Amino acid sequence: MKYSTLLFAVTATALVAPEQVTILDEQQPAVSDVIQAWWDSTLSRSTKLFTSLEKRITDSIRSFDASSYGFDSDDHPHPPRRGHGGHHRGDKTKTIYELIKSNQYTTQFASLLDNDDFSEIKKLLDSTEHNKTLFVPTDKAFERIPHHGDKPPPKEFVLALLKYHISPGLHTAHDLITSHTLPSNLSLDTLGSHPQRLRISTGLLFTIRVNIISKIVYSNIEAKNGIIHAIDHVLVPPPSQEKIISLLPTTFSTFSLGLEKTELSVPDHKGGTLFAPTNSAWRRLGPRANAFLFSPRGLKYLKALLKYHFVVDQTLYSDAFYGEKKDEQGVEGGKYWHVDLATLLDDKAIAVDVKRWRGWVTIVLNGFTKVIFQDGIASDGVVQVIGKILIPPHEHHGGHGAEDDDKDIDVEDLKARLERYVEKGNEAGDL
Ligand SMILES: *[C@@H]1O[C@H](CO)[C@@H](O)[C@H](O)[C@H]1NC(C)=O
Ligand SMILES: *[C@@H]1O[C@H](CO)[C@@H](O)[C@H](O)[C@H]1NC(C)=O
């Protein structure tokens, strides 16, 4: 069975009636494909969820671009202060499972746990062997799942979704305010054996959101084996980097166009870091450079330039790194951290500096380019959004000189810096 025939719809009842799932007789698609199919299906039919997702991302990028720090944004981490503290709720004589089971606002999640197909999740949430944190969607959250069609999602999808709501260890709301990403209990082949992560952000009035749209509506419910936070939207495991880019044309249409025109194909990878330039980043290069890069003559240079934005097999989040740490330099307490990440451009590396100050993290590339939207979680890695195009430095200058912000780049300079990486065998004009 082709995976496209698996395009299914999710409804609240479908999620709670998974016994109707058709068992596939032929080869099972990878869980990551099933998740991708969910996004394809949902986004092509329901725009409401997507509009709010896109709005949050573009607002955040815009406010960062404006302030260059983004401290006022509703989607940037704030340093720890009061809020979400004090009151302890819950019942430390009961397990997470028992608390969910007896709570009148979490009946949908509880009924999933009581389904035989998902008994491993019930066991996990009932076991006192390890502490864990559960982000439990309220019954209202289940109602918000886009409603279309009535085919229930495959069991694998629901299982992955449940795992994605659990994070190992205890994370109180206070801890979350200074967190950027957290590992979940879900691991997929697309990220190697590493756990899929959850993006945490704190906004005004200490609103904490998980993966951009799921807001914590009730926090710090303590259990014998961990802690529970209630959320207002279900956490669906993320789509691929490529999908994320194609879904956000307001931000990435120029980048997408470049990928399409150059037919750049990203090799199979287990995780990866995509430094994705916004449309404003392209504009900042100036009209001449854009006209050149997107002309038939310039496409091979454009391809080289695009390759310089892709790192495969190494995934750099603002507070975690899945990859080889051979170039790593750290400083005690994790306040400063450096790594060189080889790109698809002949392994030419990008120098990454991660600086931590209280709850804030800045990621700076090649000494001057800041990541303006951090930790766009993808099934196959992470999307770090940048407001400037990364250009390989001049060979003979060594190091990474500062770029002049306000000046358009000279086309000859751009060509000189990319010349040695341009694919040979194509005469100018051939493309
Ligand atoms: C879980 O957390 C509690 C409270 O911090 C601690 O007392 C207990 O030892 C932890 N249990 C395990 C299994 O780590
Ligand atoms: C999920 O939790 C179980 C039980 O704690 C653990 O054995 C497993 O390794 C976890 N998986 C991931 C990907 O964290």
Short mmCIF file of C-alpha atoms and ligand atoms in Angstrom, two decimals:
data_model
loop_
_atom_site.label_atom_id
_atom_site.label_comp_id
_atom_site.label_asym_id
_atom_site.label_seq_id
_atom_site.Cartn_x
_atom_site.Cartn_y
_atom_site.Cartn_z
CA MET A 1 0.00 0.00 0.00
CA LYS A 2 1.40 3.36 -0.96
CA TYR A 3 1.68 5.80 1.85
CA SER A 4 -0.27 8.40 -0.04
CA THR A 5 -3.31 6.18 0.35
CA LEU A 6 -2.82 6.59 4.05
CA LEU A 7 -3.75 10.23 3.94
CA PHE A 8 -6.26 10.21 6.65
CA ALA A 9 -8.33 12.56 8.63
CA VAL A 10 -8.39 13.01 12.34
CA THR A 11 -11.42 13.72 14.39
CA ALA A 12 -11.77 13.79 18.13
CA THR A 13 -13.77 10.59 18.03
CA ALA A 14 -11.23 9.00 15.74
CA LEU A 15 -8.52 9.62 18.25
CA VAL A 16 -10.48 8.03 21.03
CA ALA A 17 -11.78 5.13 19.00
CA PRO A 18 -8.55 3.71 17.64
CA GLU A 19 -9.82 0.13 17.71
CA GLN A 20 -11.35 0.92 14.34
CA VAL A 21 -7.90 1.30 12.86
CA THR A 22 -7.48 -0.79 9.76
CA ILE A 23 -4.51 -3.07 10.06
CA LEU A 24 -2.33 -2.74 7.01
CA ASP A 25 -1.46 -6.04 5.45
CA GLU A 26 1.52 -4.92 3.45
CA GLN A 27 4.69 -3.20 4.48
CA GLN A 28 4.14 -0.57 7.13
CA PRO A 29 5.17 2.97 6.29
CA ALA A 30 7.67 4.61 8.60
CA VAL A 31 6.05 6.45 11.48
CA SER A 32 7.64 9.67 10.25
CA ASP A 33 5.82 9.22 6.91
CA VAL A 34 2.56 8.71 8.71
CA ILE A 35 3.14 11.91 10.67
CA GLN A 36 4.02 13.78 7.49
CA ALA A 37 0.81 12.52 5.94
CA TRP A 38 -1.14 13.88 8.88
CA TRP A 39 0.29 17.34 8.31
CA ASP A 40 -0.34 17.16 4.57
CA SER A 41 -3.88 16.09 5.08
CA THR A 42 -4.65 18.52 7.86
CA LEU A 43 -3.06 21.56 6.35
CA SER A 44 -4.62 21.07 2.98
CA ARG A 45 -8.05 21.04 4.57
CA SER A 46 -7.97 23.04 7.74
CA THR A 47 -6.34 26.39 7.68
CA LYS A 48 -7.31 27.62 11.13
CA LEU A 49 -4.65 25.71 13.01
CA PHE A 50 -2.13 26.63 10.41
CA THR A 51 -2.97 30.32 10.32
CA SER A 52 -2.36 30.67 14.02
CA LEU A 53 0.90 28.73 13.73
CA GLU A 54 2.12 30.89 10.89
CA LYS A 55 1.06 34.10 12.60
CA ARG A 56 3.00 33.28 15.76
CA ILE A 57 6.14 32.49 13.77
CA THR A 58 6.00 35.56 11.56
CA ASP A 59 5.18 37.87 14.49
CA SER A 60 8.09 36.50 16.41
CA ILE A 61 10.49 36.90 13.50
CA ARG A 62 9.23 40.40 12.83
CA SER A 63 9.65 41.55 16.41
CA PHE A 64 13.11 40.02 16.56
CA ASP A 65 14.11 41.67 13.34
CA ALA A 66 12.88 44.99 14.67
CA SER A 67 14.50 44.92 18.06
CA SER A 68 17.34 42.58 17.07
CA TYR A 69 16.87 40.97 20.46
CA GLY A 70 13.22 40.09 20.43
CA PHE A 71 12.89 40.62 24.16
CA ASP A 72 9.44 42.07 23.67
CA SER A 73 8.24 39.24 21.60
CA ASP A 74 5.58 36.94 22.87
CA ASP A 75 7.65 34.02 21.81
CA HIS A 76 11.06 34.41 23.35
CA PRO A 77 12.35 32.96 26.54
CA HIS A 78 12.33 35.22 29.55
CA PRO A 79 14.61 34.90 32.52
CA PRO A 80 13.11 33.25 35.57
CA ARG A 81 10.93 35.36 37.78
CA ARG A 82 7.77 34.88 39.73
CA GLY A 83 4.75 33.19 38.27
CA HIS A 84 3.90 29.53 38.00
CA GLY A 85 5.41 29.09 41.44
CA GLY A 86 4.03 28.63 44.86
CA HIS A 87 0.91 26.56 44.82
CA HIS A 88 1.39 22.89 44.63
CA ARG A 89 -1.40 20.95 43.17
CA GLY A 90 -2.00 17.31 42.58
CA ASP A 91 -1.65 14.39 44.92
CA LYS A 92 1.75 12.88 45.58
CA THR A 93 0.25 9.56 46.65
CA LYS A 94 -1.10 9.00 43.12
CA THR A 95 0.65 8.24 39.86
CA ILE A 96 0.29 10.41 36.77
CA TYR A 97 -1.99 7.80 35.28
CA GLU A 98 -4.23 7.73 38.35
CA LEU A 99 -4.50 11.52 38.41
CA ILE A 100 -5.40 11.69 34.71
CA LYS A 101 -7.92 8.93 35.17
CA SER A 102 -9.73 10.71 37.99
CA ASN A 103 -9.68 14.18 36.46
CA GLN A 104 -12.88 15.39 34.83
CA TYR A 105 -11.02 17.56 32.27
CA THR A 106 -8.77 14.83 30.88
CA THR A 107 -11.24 12.08 30.04
CA GLN A 108 -10.24 11.86 26.37
CA PHE A 109 -6.57 11.35 27.11
CA ALA A 110 -7.45 8.87 29.86
CA SER A 111 -9.61 6.84 27.50
CA LEU A 112 -6.70 6.59 25.06
CA LEU A 113 -4.52 5.24 27.84
CA ASP A 114 -7.10 2.60 28.65
CA ASN A 115 -7.05 1.32 25.09
CA ASP A 116 -5.10 -1.94 24.81
CA ASP A 117 -3.14 -0.61 21.84
CA PHE A 118 -1.51 1.97 24.05
CA SER A 119 -0.99 0.01 27.23
CA GLU A 120 2.75 0.72 27.13
CA ILE A 121 1.97 4.41 27.65
CA LYS A 122 -0.37 3.64 30.50
CA LYS A 123 2.35 1.50 32.10
CA LEU A 124 4.89 4.28 31.67
CA LEU A 125 2.62 6.85 33.31
CA ASP A 126 1.74 4.47 36.13
CA SER A 127 5.29 3.29 36.81
CA THR A 128 7.24 4.87 39.64
CA GLU A 129 10.58 3.67 38.29
CA HIS A 130 11.37 7.04 36.70
CA ASN A 131 9.99 10.51 37.12
CA LYS A 132 8.52 12.10 34.02
CA THR A 133 6.66 15.18 32.89
CA LEU A 134 3.37 14.83 31.05
CA PHE A 135 1.83 17.58 28.95
CA VAL A 136 -1.76 16.44 29.04
CA PRO A 137 -4.18 17.84 26.46
CA THR A 138 -7.48 18.78 28.03
CA ASP A 139 -10.74 17.53 26.56
CA LYS A 140 -11.08 20.97 24.95
CA ALA A 141 -7.72 20.42 23.25
CA PHE A 142 -9.08 17.27 21.63
CA GLU A 143 -12.04 19.25 20.32
CA ARG A 144 -9.59 21.57 18.57
CA ILE A 145 -8.08 18.83 16.45
CA PRO A 146 -9.07 19.73 12.90
CA HIS A 147 -12.30 17.98 12.14
CA HIS A 148 -12.54 16.47 8.71
CA GLY A 149 -13.60 13.13 7.43
CA ASP A 150 -14.03 10.16 9.69
CA LYS A 151 -11.20 7.79 9.01
CA PRO A 152 -9.31 7.21 12.24
CA PRO A 153 -5.54 7.69 12.23
CA PRO A 154 -3.31 4.63 12.29
CA LYS A 155 -2.37 3.25 15.65
CA GLU A 156 1.32 4.08 15.04
CA PHE A 157 0.40 7.72 14.68
CA VAL A 158 -1.56 7.83 17.94
CA LEU A 159 1.22 5.98 19.75
CA ALA A 160 3.82 8.45 18.48
CA LEU A 161 1.54 11.31 19.46
CA LEU A 162 1.14 9.98 23.00
CA LYS A 163 4.88 9.52 23.42
CA TYR A 164 5.41 13.06 22.23
CA HIS A 165 3.47 14.36 25.26
CA ILE A 166 5.92 12.83 27.73
CA SER A 167 9.35 14.13 28.70
CA PRO A 168 11.72 12.14 30.92
CA GLY A 169 12.49 13.79 34.27
CA LEU A 170 10.75 16.43 36.33
CA HIS A 171 10.19 19.81 34.69
CA THR A 172 8.23 22.27 36.78
CA ALA A 173 6.78 25.40 35.19
CA HIS A 174 9.63 27.30 36.80
CA ASP A 175 12.14 25.06 35.00
CA LEU A 176 10.26 25.45 31.74
CA ILE A 177 10.61 29.24 31.81
CA THR A 178 14.36 28.83 31.38
CA SER A 179 14.13 25.88 28.99
CA HIS A 180 14.28 26.12 25.25
CA THR A 181 13.76 22.56 24.19
CA LEU A 182 13.07 19.33 26.05
CA PRO A 183 13.49 15.74 24.90
CA SER A 184 10.27 13.80 24.51
CA ASN A 185 9.73 10.08 24.83
CA LEU A 186 9.32 9.78 21.06
CA SER A 187 12.22 8.77 18.89
CA LEU A 188 12.01 8.39 15.11
CA ASP A 189 14.44 7.02 12.54
CA THR A 190 14.58 10.44 10.89
CA LEU A 191 16.56 11.85 13.83
CA GLY A 192 18.75 8.82 14.41
CA SER A 193 18.08 7.28 17.77
CA HIS A 194 17.72 10.67 19.42
CA PRO A 195 14.52 11.81 21.07
CA GLN A 196 12.26 14.22 19.22
CA ARG A 197 12.28 17.50 21.11
CA LEU A 198 9.60 19.88 22.26
CA ARG A 199 10.05 23.62 21.86
CA ILE A 200 9.30 25.65 24.97
CA SER A 201 8.72 29.40 24.90
CA THR A 202 7.56 31.91 27.46
CA GLY A 203 5.59 34.97 26.55
CA LEU A 204 3.90 37.86 28.27
CA LEU A 205 2.59 37.15 31.76
CA PHE A 206 4.64 33.96 31.78
CA THR A 207 2.45 32.19 29.32
CA ILE A 208 4.34 29.03 28.50
CA ARG A 209 3.82 27.42 25.13
CA VAL A 210 4.97 24.09 23.83
CA ASN A 211 5.67 23.85 20.08
CA ILE A 212 4.43 27.38 19.45
CA ILE A 213 0.69 26.84 19.86
CA SER A 214 0.03 24.56 22.82
CA LYS A 215 -0.44 26.81 25.83
CA ILE A 216 -0.04 25.51 29.35
CA VAL A 217 -3.37 26.29 30.96
CA TYR A 218 -2.76 24.59 34.30
CA SER A 219 0.70 23.84 35.60
CA ASN A 220 2.58 21.91 38.28
CA ILE A 221 0.17 19.13 39.10
CA GLU A 222 2.36 16.88 41.20
CA ALA A 223 2.17 13.12 41.15
CA LYS A 224 4.06 10.29 42.82
CA ASN A 225 6.02 9.67 39.62
CA GLY A 226 6.33 13.08 38.07
CA ILE A 227 4.55 16.26 37.17
CA ILE A 228 1.66 17.17 34.88
CA HIS A 229 0.96 20.35 32.93
CA ALA A 230 -2.36 20.70 31.11
CA ILE A 231 -2.23 22.11 27.57
CA ASP A 232 -4.90 23.55 25.29
CA HIS A 233 -3.77 21.98 21.99
CA VAL A 234 -2.67 18.44 21.26
CA LEU A 235 1.06 18.11 20.45
CA VAL A 236 1.39 16.55 17.05
CA PRO A 237 4.92 15.32 16.22
CA PRO A 238 6.41 17.75 13.71
CA PRO A 239 6.75 17.45 9.92
CA SER A 240 10.11 17.50 8.09
CA GLN A 241 12.30 20.58 7.60
CA GLU A 242 11.39 20.63 3.92
CA LYS A 243 7.69 20.59 4.75
CA ILE A 244 8.07 23.42 7.26
CA ILE A 245 9.77 25.60 4.66
CA SER A 246 7.12 24.93 2.05
CA LEU A 247 4.35 25.60 4.56
CA LEU A 248 5.54 29.10 5.41
CA PRO A 249 5.68 31.03 2.13
CA THR A 250 5.30 34.40 3.88
CA THR A 251 8.71 33.81 5.39
CA PHE A 252 10.46 31.40 3.07
CA SER A 253 9.08 31.77 -0.48
CA THR A 254 12.40 33.08 -1.89
CA PHE A 255 14.34 30.26 -0.25
CA SER A 256 11.79 27.76 -1.61
CA LEU A 257 12.05 29.25 -5.06
CA GLY A 258 15.84 28.91 -4.91
CA LEU A 259 15.58 25.25 -3.89
CA GLU A 260 13.15 24.62 -6.70
CA LYS A 261 15.13 26.43 -9.39
CA THR A 262 18.44 24.81 -8.50
CA GLU A 263 16.84 21.41 -7.88
CA LEU A 264 19.00 21.09 -4.84
CA SER A 265 18.48 17.67 -3.35
CA VAL A 266 19.38 17.17 0.25
CA PRO A 267 20.92 13.72 0.85
CA ASP A 268 19.24 11.23 3.18
CA HIS A 269 19.99 12.28 6.68
CA LYS A 270 19.44 11.42 10.31
CA GLY A 271 18.80 14.82 11.78
CA GLY A 272 20.23 18.06 10.49
CA THR A 273 20.33 21.80 11.00
CA LEU A 274 18.82 24.02 8.37
CA PHE A 275 19.76 27.68 8.61
CA ALA A 276 16.76 29.04 6.77
CA PRO A 277 16.97 32.64 5.50
CA THR A 278 13.80 34.71 5.51
CA ASN A 279 12.56 36.67 2.52
CA SER A 280 13.99 39.82 4.14
CA ALA A 281 17.37 38.11 4.33
CA TRP A 282 17.31 37.74 0.54
CA ARG A 283 16.20 41.34 0.11
CA ARG A 284 19.16 42.46 2.19
CA LEU A 285 21.53 41.10 -0.46
CA GLY A 286 20.28 43.86 -2.74
CA PRO A 287 18.52 43.81 -6.12
CA ARG A 288 21.65 43.21 -8.22
CA ALA A 289 22.76 40.12 -6.34
CA ASN A 290 19.24 38.70 -6.44
CA ALA A 291 18.86 39.38 -10.12
CA PHE A 292 22.17 37.64 -10.75
CA LEU A 293 21.57 34.60 -8.50
CA PHE A 294 18.13 33.92 -9.93
CA SER A 295 19.23 34.38 -13.54
CA PRO A 296 20.24 31.36 -15.66
CA ARG A 297 23.88 32.45 -15.36
CA GLY A 298 23.68 32.72 -11.60
CA LEU A 299 21.88 29.51 -10.72
CA LYS A 300 25.02 27.47 -10.12
CA TYR A 301 26.21 30.14 -7.72
CA LEU A 302 22.81 30.14 -6.07
CA LYS A 303 23.03 26.39 -5.68
CA ALA A 304 26.40 26.68 -3.95
CA LEU A 305 25.03 29.41 -1.73
CA LEU A 306 22.00 27.34 -0.76
CA LYS A 307 24.17 24.32 0.04
CA TYR A 308 25.98 26.46 2.58
CA HIS A 309 22.76 26.64 4.62
CA PHE A 310 22.32 22.90 5.11
CA VAL A 311 23.98 20.79 7.78
CA VAL A 312 23.05 17.13 7.73
CA ASP A 313 23.32 14.50 10.47
CA GLN A 314 24.14 17.07 13.15
CA THR A 315 21.27 18.77 14.90
CA LEU A 316 21.92 21.94 16.83
CA TYR A 317 19.17 23.19 19.13
CA SER A 318 19.78 26.24 21.29
CA ASP A 319 20.30 24.00 24.29
CA ALA A 320 21.11 20.57 22.91
CA PHE A 321 23.27 19.07 20.23
CA TYR A 322 22.84 15.73 18.47
CA GLY A 323 26.07 15.13 16.63
CA GLU A 324 29.79 14.66 16.80
CA LYS A 325 31.35 16.93 19.34
CA LYS A 326 34.84 16.92 17.92
CA ASP A 327 35.09 20.66 17.37
CA GLU A 328 33.31 21.55 20.50
CA GLN A 329 34.61 24.13 22.92
CA GLY A 330 32.56 24.75 25.98
CA VAL A 331 32.82 26.87 29.02
CA GLU A 332 31.99 25.74 32.51
CA GLY A 333 28.30 26.09 33.28
CA GLY A 334 27.43 26.06 29.60
CA LYS A 335 27.47 29.85 29.31
CA TYR A 336 29.36 29.76 26.05
CA TRP A 337 29.68 27.05 23.51
CA HIS A 338 31.25 26.80 20.07
CA VAL A 339 30.97 24.24 17.32
CA ASP A 340 31.89 24.16 13.64
CA LEU A 341 29.19 22.53 11.56
CA ALA A 342 30.12 21.15 8.14
CA THR A 343 27.62 22.11 5.43
CA LEU A 344 26.63 20.49 2.15
CA LEU A 345 28.98 22.96 0.45
CA ASP A 346 32.10 20.77 0.23
CA ASP A 347 31.95 20.39 4.00
CA LYS A 348 32.75 24.09 4.35
CA ALA A 349 31.88 24.76 7.98
CA ILE A 350 29.76 27.35 9.66
CA ALA A 351 31.19 28.54 12.97
CA VAL A 352 28.45 28.51 15.57
CA ASP A 353 28.63 30.34 18.89
CA VAL A 354 25.94 29.68 21.42
CA LYS A 355 25.88 32.16 24.27
CA ARG A 356 23.73 31.87 27.31
CA TRP A 357 22.79 34.72 29.60
CA ARG A 358 20.28 33.91 32.32
CA GLY A 359 17.30 32.52 30.45
CA TRP A 360 18.36 33.88 27.08
CA VAL A 361 20.34 32.15 24.42
CA THR A 362 21.79 33.75 21.34
CA ILE A 363 23.10 31.72 18.44
CA VAL A 364 25.59 33.55 16.25
CA LEU A 365 26.90 32.16 12.95
CA ASN A 366 30.29 33.00 11.46
CA GLY A 367 30.71 35.71 14.04
CA PHE A 368 27.90 38.03 12.91
CA THR A 369 24.71 36.37 11.75
CA LYS A 370 22.14 35.87 14.49
CA VAL A 371 19.49 33.19 14.52
CA ILE A 372 16.27 35.21 14.74
CA PHE A 373 13.84 32.38 15.37
CA GLN A 374 15.33 29.48 17.26
CA ASP A 375 14.52 25.82 17.36
CA GLY A 376 11.92 25.25 14.68
CA ILE A 377 11.39 21.61 15.57
CA ALA A 378 11.26 19.21 12.61
CA SER A 379 11.00 15.42 12.48
CA ASP A 380 14.36 15.25 10.70
CA GLY A 381 16.21 18.00 12.53
CA VAL A 382 15.77 21.64 13.33
CA VAL A 383 15.13 24.85 11.40
CA GLN A 384 17.08 27.84 12.72
CA VAL A 385 15.81 30.98 11.02
CA ILE A 386 18.26 33.69 9.98
CA GLY A 387 17.72 37.25 8.82
CA LYS A 388 20.85 37.36 6.65
CA ILE A 389 22.18 35.08 3.95
CA LEU A 390 25.29 33.14 4.95
CA ILE A 391 28.08 33.61 2.43
CA PRO A 392 31.26 31.56 2.66
CA PRO A 393 34.07 33.87 3.79
CA HIS A 394 36.92 34.85 1.46
CA GLU A 395 39.55 32.13 1.43
CA HIS A 396 42.53 34.48 1.64
CA HIS A 397 41.09 36.68 4.39
CA GLY A 398 40.91 33.76 6.77
CA GLY A 399 38.45 33.85 9.63
CA HIS A 400 35.12 35.48 9.34
CA GLY A 401 35.17 39.20 8.84
CA ALA A 402 32.20 41.31 9.74
CA GLU A 403 29.87 42.08 6.89
CA ASP A 404 28.71 45.56 6.18
CA ASP A 405 25.07 45.53 7.15
CA ASP A 406 23.79 48.38 5.08
CA LYS A 407 25.58 47.82 1.83
CA ASP A 408 24.30 45.57 -0.94
CA ILE A 409 26.75 42.84 -1.77
CA ASP A 410 28.78 43.35 -4.91
CA VAL A 411 28.02 40.71 -7.53
CA GLU A 412 31.71 40.22 -8.39
CA ASP A 413 32.53 39.75 -4.72
CA LEU A 414 29.73 37.22 -4.35
CA LYS A 415 30.96 35.32 -7.43
CA ALA A 416 34.53 35.33 -6.15
CA ARG A 417 33.48 33.88 -2.83
CA LEU A 418 31.45 31.10 -4.42
CA GLU A 419 33.61 30.40 -7.51
CA ARG A 420 35.58 27.51 -6.08
CA TYR A 421 32.42 25.67 -5.00
CA VAL A 422 30.47 26.08 -8.19
CA GLU A 423 29.77 22.76 -9.85
CA LYS A 424 32.02 22.27 -12.83
CA GLY A 425 30.97 20.87 -16.17
CA ASN A 426 28.24 23.42 -16.74
CA GLU A 427 29.28 26.33 -18.85
CA ALA A 428 27.68 29.59 -17.92
CA GLY A 429 24.23 29.74 -19.35
CA ASP A 430 23.84 25.96 -19.51
CA LEU A 431 21.47 25.75 -16.59
C1 LIG B 1 11.13 11.56 41.72
O1 LIG B 1 11.16 12.90 42.22
C2 LIG B 1 10.99 12.98 43.64
C3 LIG B 1 10.85 14.44 43.98
O2 LIG B 1 11.93 15.17 43.50
C4 LIG B 1 12.16 12.28 44.31
O3 LIG B 1 12.01 12.33 45.70
C5 LIG B 1 12.20 10.82 43.84
O4 LIG B 1 13.31 10.17 44.38
C6 LIG B 1 12.25 10.74 42.32
N1 LIG B 1 12.07 9.35 41.90
C7 LIG B 1 12.89 8.77 41.04
C8 LIG B 1 12.57 7.36 40.69
O5 LIG B 1 13.84 9.33 40.53
C1 LIG B 2 10.64 6.38 26.95
O1 LIG B 2 10.48 5.98 28.30
C2 LIG B 2 10.89 4.67 28.59
C3 LIG B 2 10.63 4.41 30.04
O2 LIG B 2 11.19 5.40 30.85
C4 LIG B 2 12.36 4.51 28.26
O3 LIG B 2 12.75 3.18 28.47
C5 LIG B 2 12.61 4.90 26.82
O4 LIG B 2 13.99 4.87 26.56
C6 LIG B 2 12.09 6.29 26.57
N1 LIG B 2 12.31 6.62 25.18
C7 LIG B 2 12.84 7.79 24.80
C8 LIG B 2 13.05 7.98 23.34
O5 LIG B 2 13.14 8.66 25.59
#
